[in-house]
XYZ file of C-alpha atoms in Angstrom:
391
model
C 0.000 0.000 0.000
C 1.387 3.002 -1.055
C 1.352 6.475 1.627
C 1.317 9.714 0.010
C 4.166 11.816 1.480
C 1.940 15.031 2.188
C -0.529 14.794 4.919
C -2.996 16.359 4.743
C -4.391 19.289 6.695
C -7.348 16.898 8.177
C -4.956 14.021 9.303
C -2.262 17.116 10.270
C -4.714 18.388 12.552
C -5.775 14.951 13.936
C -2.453 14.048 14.551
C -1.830 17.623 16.332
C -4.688 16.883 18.699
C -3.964 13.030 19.182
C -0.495 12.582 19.810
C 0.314 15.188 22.614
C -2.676 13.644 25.086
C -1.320 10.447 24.782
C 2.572 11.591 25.069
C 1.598 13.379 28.258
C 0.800 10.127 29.984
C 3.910 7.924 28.250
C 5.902 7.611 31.454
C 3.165 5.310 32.603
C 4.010 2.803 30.446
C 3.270 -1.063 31.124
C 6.137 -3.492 32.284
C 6.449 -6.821 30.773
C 2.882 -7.869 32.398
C 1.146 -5.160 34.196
C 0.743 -1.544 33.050
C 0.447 -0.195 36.631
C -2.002 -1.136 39.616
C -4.771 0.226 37.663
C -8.195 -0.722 38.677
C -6.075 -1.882 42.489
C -3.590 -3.505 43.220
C -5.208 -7.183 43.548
C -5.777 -6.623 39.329
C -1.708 -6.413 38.808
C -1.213 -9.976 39.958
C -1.326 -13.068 37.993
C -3.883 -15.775 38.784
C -7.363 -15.792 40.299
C -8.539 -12.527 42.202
C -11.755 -13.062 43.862
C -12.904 -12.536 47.358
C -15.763 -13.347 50.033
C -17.798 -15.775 47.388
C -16.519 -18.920 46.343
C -17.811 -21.445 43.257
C -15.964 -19.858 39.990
C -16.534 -22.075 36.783
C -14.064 -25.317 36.889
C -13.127 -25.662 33.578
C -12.283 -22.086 32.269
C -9.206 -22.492 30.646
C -8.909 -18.683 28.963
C -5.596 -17.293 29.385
C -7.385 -14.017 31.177
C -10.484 -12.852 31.872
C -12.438 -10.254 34.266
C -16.006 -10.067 35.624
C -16.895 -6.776 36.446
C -20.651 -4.904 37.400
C -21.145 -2.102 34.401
C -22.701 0.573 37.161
C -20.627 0.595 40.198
C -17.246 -0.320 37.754
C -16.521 -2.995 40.600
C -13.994 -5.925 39.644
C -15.600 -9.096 41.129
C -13.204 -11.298 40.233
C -10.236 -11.556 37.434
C -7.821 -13.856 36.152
C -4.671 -12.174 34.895
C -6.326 -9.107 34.107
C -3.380 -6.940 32.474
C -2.068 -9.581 31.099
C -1.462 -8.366 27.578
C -2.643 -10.425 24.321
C -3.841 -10.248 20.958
C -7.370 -8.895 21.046
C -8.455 -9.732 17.684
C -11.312 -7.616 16.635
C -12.617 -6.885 20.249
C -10.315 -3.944 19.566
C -12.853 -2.462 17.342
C -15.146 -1.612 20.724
C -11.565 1.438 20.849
C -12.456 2.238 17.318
C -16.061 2.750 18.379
C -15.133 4.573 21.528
C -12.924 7.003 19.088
C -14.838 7.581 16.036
C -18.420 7.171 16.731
C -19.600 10.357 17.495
C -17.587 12.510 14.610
C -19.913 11.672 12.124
C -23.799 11.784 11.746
C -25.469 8.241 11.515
C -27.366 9.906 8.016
C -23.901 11.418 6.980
C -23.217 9.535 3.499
C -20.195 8.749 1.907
C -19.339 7.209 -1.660
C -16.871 4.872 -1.722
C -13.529 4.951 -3.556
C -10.603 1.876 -4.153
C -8.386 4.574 -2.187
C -10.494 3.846 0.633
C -10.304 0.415 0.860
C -7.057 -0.129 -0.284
C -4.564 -2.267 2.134
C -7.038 -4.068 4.107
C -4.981 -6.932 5.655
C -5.612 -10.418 3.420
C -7.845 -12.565 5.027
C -9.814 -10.121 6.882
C -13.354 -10.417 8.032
C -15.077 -8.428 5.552
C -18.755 -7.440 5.131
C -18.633 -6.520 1.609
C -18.417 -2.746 1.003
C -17.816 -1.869 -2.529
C -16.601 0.813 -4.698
C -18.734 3.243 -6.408
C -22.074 2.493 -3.657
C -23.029 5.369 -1.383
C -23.300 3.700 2.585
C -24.876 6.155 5.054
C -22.386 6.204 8.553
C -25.234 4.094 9.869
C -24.824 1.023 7.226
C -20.865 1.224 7.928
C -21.016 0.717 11.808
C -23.580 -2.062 10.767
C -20.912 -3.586 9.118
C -18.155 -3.311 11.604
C -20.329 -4.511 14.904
C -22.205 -7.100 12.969
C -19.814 -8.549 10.353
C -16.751 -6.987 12.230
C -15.784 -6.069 8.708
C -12.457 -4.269 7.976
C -13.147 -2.817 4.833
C -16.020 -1.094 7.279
C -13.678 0.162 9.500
C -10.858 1.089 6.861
C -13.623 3.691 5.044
C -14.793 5.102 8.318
C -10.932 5.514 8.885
C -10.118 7.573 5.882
C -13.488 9.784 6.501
C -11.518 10.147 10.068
C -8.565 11.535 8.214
C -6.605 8.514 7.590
C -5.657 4.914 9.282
C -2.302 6.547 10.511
C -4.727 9.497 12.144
C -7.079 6.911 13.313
C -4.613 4.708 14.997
C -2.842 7.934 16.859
C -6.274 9.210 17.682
C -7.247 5.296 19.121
C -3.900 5.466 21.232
C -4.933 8.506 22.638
C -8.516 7.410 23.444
C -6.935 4.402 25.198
C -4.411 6.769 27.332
C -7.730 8.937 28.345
C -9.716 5.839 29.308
C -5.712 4.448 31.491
C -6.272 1.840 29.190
C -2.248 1.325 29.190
C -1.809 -2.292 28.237
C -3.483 -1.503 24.982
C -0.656 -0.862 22.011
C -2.513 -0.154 19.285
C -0.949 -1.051 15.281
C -4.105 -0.646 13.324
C -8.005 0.238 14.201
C -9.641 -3.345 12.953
C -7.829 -5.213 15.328
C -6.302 -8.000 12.814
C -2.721 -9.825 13.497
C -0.057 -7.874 13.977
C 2.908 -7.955 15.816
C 3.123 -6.076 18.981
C -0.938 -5.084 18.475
C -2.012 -6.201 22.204
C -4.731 -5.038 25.037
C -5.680 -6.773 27.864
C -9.274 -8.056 29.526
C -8.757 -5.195 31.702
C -8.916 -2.791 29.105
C -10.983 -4.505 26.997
C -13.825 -4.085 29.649
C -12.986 -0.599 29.938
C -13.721 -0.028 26.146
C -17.039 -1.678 26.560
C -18.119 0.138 29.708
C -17.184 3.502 28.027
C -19.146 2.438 24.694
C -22.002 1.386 26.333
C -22.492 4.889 27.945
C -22.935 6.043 24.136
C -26.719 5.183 22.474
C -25.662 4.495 19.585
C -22.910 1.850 19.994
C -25.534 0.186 22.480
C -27.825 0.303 19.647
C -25.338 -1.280 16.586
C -24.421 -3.886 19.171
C -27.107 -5.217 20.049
C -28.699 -5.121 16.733
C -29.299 -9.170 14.922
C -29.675 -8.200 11.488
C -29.404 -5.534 8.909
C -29.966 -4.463 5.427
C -26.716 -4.243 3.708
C -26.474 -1.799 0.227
C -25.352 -3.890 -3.000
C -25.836 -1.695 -5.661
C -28.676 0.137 -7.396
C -32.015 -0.373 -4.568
C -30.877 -3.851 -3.995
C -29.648 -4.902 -0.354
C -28.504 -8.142 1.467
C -28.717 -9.164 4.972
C -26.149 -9.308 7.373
C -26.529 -10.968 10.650
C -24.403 -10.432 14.131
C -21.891 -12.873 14.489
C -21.991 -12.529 18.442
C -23.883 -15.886 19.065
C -24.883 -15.482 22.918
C -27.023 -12.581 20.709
C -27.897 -15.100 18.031
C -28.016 -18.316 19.122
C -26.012 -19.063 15.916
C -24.153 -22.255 15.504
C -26.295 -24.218 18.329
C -25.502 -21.892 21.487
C -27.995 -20.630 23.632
C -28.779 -17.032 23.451
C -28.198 -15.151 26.803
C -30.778 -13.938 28.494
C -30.468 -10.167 28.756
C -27.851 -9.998 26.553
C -26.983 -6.470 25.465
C -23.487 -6.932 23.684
C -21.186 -6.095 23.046
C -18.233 -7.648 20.663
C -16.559 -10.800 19.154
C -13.117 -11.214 17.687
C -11.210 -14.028 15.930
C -7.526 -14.128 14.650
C -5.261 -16.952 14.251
C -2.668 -15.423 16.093
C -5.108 -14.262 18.765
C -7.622 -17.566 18.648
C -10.782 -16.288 20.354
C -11.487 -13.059 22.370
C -15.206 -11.674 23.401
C -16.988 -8.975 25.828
C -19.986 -9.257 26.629
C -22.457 -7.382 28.503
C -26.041 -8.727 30.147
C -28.128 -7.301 32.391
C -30.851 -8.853 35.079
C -32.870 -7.614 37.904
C -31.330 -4.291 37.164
C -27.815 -5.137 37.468
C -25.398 -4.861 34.338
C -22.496 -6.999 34.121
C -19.855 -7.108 31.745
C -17.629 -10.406 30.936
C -14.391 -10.256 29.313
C -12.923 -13.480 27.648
C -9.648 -13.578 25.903
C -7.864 -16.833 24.197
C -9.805 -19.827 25.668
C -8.394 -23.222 24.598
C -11.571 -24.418 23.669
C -12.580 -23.362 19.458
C -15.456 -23.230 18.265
C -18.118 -21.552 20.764
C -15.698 -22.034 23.795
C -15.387 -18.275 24.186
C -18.971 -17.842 24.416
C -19.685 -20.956 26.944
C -16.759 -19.241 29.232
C -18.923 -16.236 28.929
C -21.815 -17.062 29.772
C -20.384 -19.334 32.926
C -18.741 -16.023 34.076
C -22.196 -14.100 33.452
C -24.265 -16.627 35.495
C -21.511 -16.493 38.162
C -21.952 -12.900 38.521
C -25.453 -12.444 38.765
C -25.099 -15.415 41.343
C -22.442 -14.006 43.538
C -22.627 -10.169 42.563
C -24.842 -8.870 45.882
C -21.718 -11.074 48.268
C -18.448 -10.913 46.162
C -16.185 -8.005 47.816
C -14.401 -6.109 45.096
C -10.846 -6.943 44.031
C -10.521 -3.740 42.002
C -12.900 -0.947 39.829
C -13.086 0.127 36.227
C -11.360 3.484 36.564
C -12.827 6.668 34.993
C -11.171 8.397 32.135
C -8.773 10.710 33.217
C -11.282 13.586 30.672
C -13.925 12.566 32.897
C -12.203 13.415 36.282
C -10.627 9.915 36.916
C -7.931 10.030 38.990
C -4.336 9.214 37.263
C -2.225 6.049 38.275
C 1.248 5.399 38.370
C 3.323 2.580 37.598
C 4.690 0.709 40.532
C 8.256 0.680 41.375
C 8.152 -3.509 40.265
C 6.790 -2.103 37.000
C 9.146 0.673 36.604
C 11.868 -1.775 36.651
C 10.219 -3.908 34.455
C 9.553 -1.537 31.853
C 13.291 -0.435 31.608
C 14.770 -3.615 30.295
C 11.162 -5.505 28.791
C 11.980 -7.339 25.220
C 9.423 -7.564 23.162
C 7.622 -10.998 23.380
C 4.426 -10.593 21.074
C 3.451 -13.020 18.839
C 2.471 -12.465 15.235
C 1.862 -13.969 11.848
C 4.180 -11.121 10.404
C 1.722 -9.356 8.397
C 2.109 -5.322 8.266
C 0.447 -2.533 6.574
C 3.324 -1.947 4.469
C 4.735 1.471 4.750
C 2.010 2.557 6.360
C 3.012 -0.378 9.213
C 6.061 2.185 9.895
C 4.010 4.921 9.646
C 1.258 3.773 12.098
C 3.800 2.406 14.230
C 5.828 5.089 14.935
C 2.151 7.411 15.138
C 1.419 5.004 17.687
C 4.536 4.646 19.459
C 4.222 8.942 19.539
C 0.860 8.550 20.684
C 1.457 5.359 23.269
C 4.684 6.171 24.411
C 7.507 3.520 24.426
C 5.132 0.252 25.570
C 7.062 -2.962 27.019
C 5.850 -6.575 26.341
C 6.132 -9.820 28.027
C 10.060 -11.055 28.426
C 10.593 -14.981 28.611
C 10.867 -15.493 31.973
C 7.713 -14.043 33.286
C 5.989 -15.743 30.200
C 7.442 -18.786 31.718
C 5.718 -17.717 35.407
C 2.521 -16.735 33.530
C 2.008 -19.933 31.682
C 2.929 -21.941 35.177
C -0.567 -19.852 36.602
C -2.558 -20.913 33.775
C -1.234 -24.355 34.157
C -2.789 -24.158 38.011
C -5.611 -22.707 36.744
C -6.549 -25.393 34.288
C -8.581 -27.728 36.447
């Protein structure tokens, strides 16, 4: 994919407002596990966090996951919640959180090949074409139902550009002290050092669901797709707890709120239900199990916290964003150390965005500040807790 060497004044001006937020909070950068003791302490440590209630699922065998209630922003129990992994398109819930609002759902936009030009190959797709007008509505149809990238990589140039977008997602993530979140690219696909954690995951999800709209696309079954001329096609939600696709049970009060599959990142989901008035939101990343595995986990999690939710004592909260008057952590001394002598340790299947993969990366890195991954030996300690967690 080729980048034209002039930016222009749009993306200038995006860049100009994105990458100085997001600089300002760089020293806060995550160690080789845990960003900081965001959320408390208790969330920083590997294995199960839970407290006061007893009977977690027995067979959960994702490598991290959190159960938190949506109102309150109370943790009620985690499993290596900053632990920092591939979130597959779950990351698109940040794209939401940035983008959503810039644009009027009746705004309408005719397509060009310039704007869907480098989507990743094999990339979940929903079938946007060249030359057909899409209103802003019928694209986020196609990102939270399909979780389609050529979706995502129009909405992107409206933005100003995918290099814009991804600066402007970094930021959004330092605003929300989501800081185990690197961000690469805004649809989430494979590559190499792209990472979040179920921590931050669930914070992207809490902040969306504040916003009517993304409540609205993700909780939406089906749609009307434009294919040309008056003629449409349908597109259904691939969450299946919404579904009941592929022989799982729907979810009783399920509300959202997004699904993501790579093979680097297997399968990641958040979802959010409520009951008797309570909201809870379940975050599930990288289960063993293919297939619907992610969504059983969920919905074991989900039943467990409507179960336990009025007992469990809080091992941490969902902070507020720091634009919203939430108070600013700071990395630990542990982490500190950490995050001076970290290697990278993400995997990958080594696909890029071209020059625009050094172009995004370094908008990022401006945007992220200088972000540390896992180093082999606490890999070593973190698969030895998932091994005692395996049961």
């Amino acid at each position: 994919m080729r980048v034209s060497s002039r930016v222009s004044r749009r993306a200038a001006l995006g860049l100009a407002a994105a990458v100085p937020l997001a600089a300002a909070t760089s020293t806060a950068a995550p160690s080789a596990y845990a960003a900081t003791t965001i959320g408390g302490e208790r969330l920083g440590r590997t294995g199960i966090q839970v407290r006061g209630v007893s009977g977690l699922p027995k067979r959960l065998t994702a490598r991290a996951w959190v159960v938190a209630d949506h109102d309150s922003g109370q943790v009620l129990a985690a499993f290596n919640a900053h632990r920092r992994l591939a979130p597959a398109s779950t990351l698109k819930m940040l794209f939401a959180d940035t983008v959503l609002k810039k644009f009027e759902r009746t705004e309408k936009h005719r397509v060009t090949d310039a704007d869907l030009a480098g989507i990743p190959a094999g990339s979940s797709l929903v079938g946007v074409k060249p030359g057909i007008t899409y209103t802003v509505e019928q694209l986020w149809q196609g990102v939270f139902l399909r979780s389609g990238n050529d979706a995502v990589h129009v909405l992107s140039h409206m933005n100003g550009g995918v290099a814009v977008t991804v600066a402007e997602m970094q930021a959004k993530a330092a605003d929300l002290q989501a800081l185990d979140t690197h961000v690469i690219s805004p649809d989430g696909f494979d590559h190499k050092g792209q990472l979040s954690s179920a921590y931050d995951l669930t914070l992207f999800a809490r902040h969306g669901l504040g916003d009517a709209d993304f409540r609205a696309y993700c909780a939406t079954k089906t749609a009307d797709f434009p294919a040309g001329g008056k003629k449409t096609f349908q597109i259904q939600n691939t969450d299946r707890l919404l579904t009941g696709a592929w022989g799982v049970e729907t979810y009783d009060g399920l509300i959202g709120v997004k699904n993501g599959y790579t093979s680097n990142a297997g399968n990641t989901f958040t979802g959010a239900a409520t009951r008797d008035g309570r909201t809870l939101l379940v975050t599930v990343m990288h289960p063993k199990s293919g297939g619907s595995g992610v969504y059983e986990e969920t919905a074991q999690l989900l039943d467990w916290g409507f179960k336990n939710a009025a007992n469990a004592v809080p091992v941490g909260t969902l902070v507020d964003p720091l634009s919203e008057g939430g108070a600013s952590a700071t990395p630990t001394q542990k982490a500190a150390k950490a995050a001076a002598g970290a290697q990278s340790g993400a995997s990958g299947d080594g696909s890029s965005w071209g020059p625009l993969g050094g172009a995004g990366g370094a908008v990022a890195l401006l945007a992220g500040g200088a972000f540390v991954l896992r180093n082999r030996r606490r890999k070593a300690a973190d698969d030895a807790a998932d091994g005692r967690h395996r049961r």
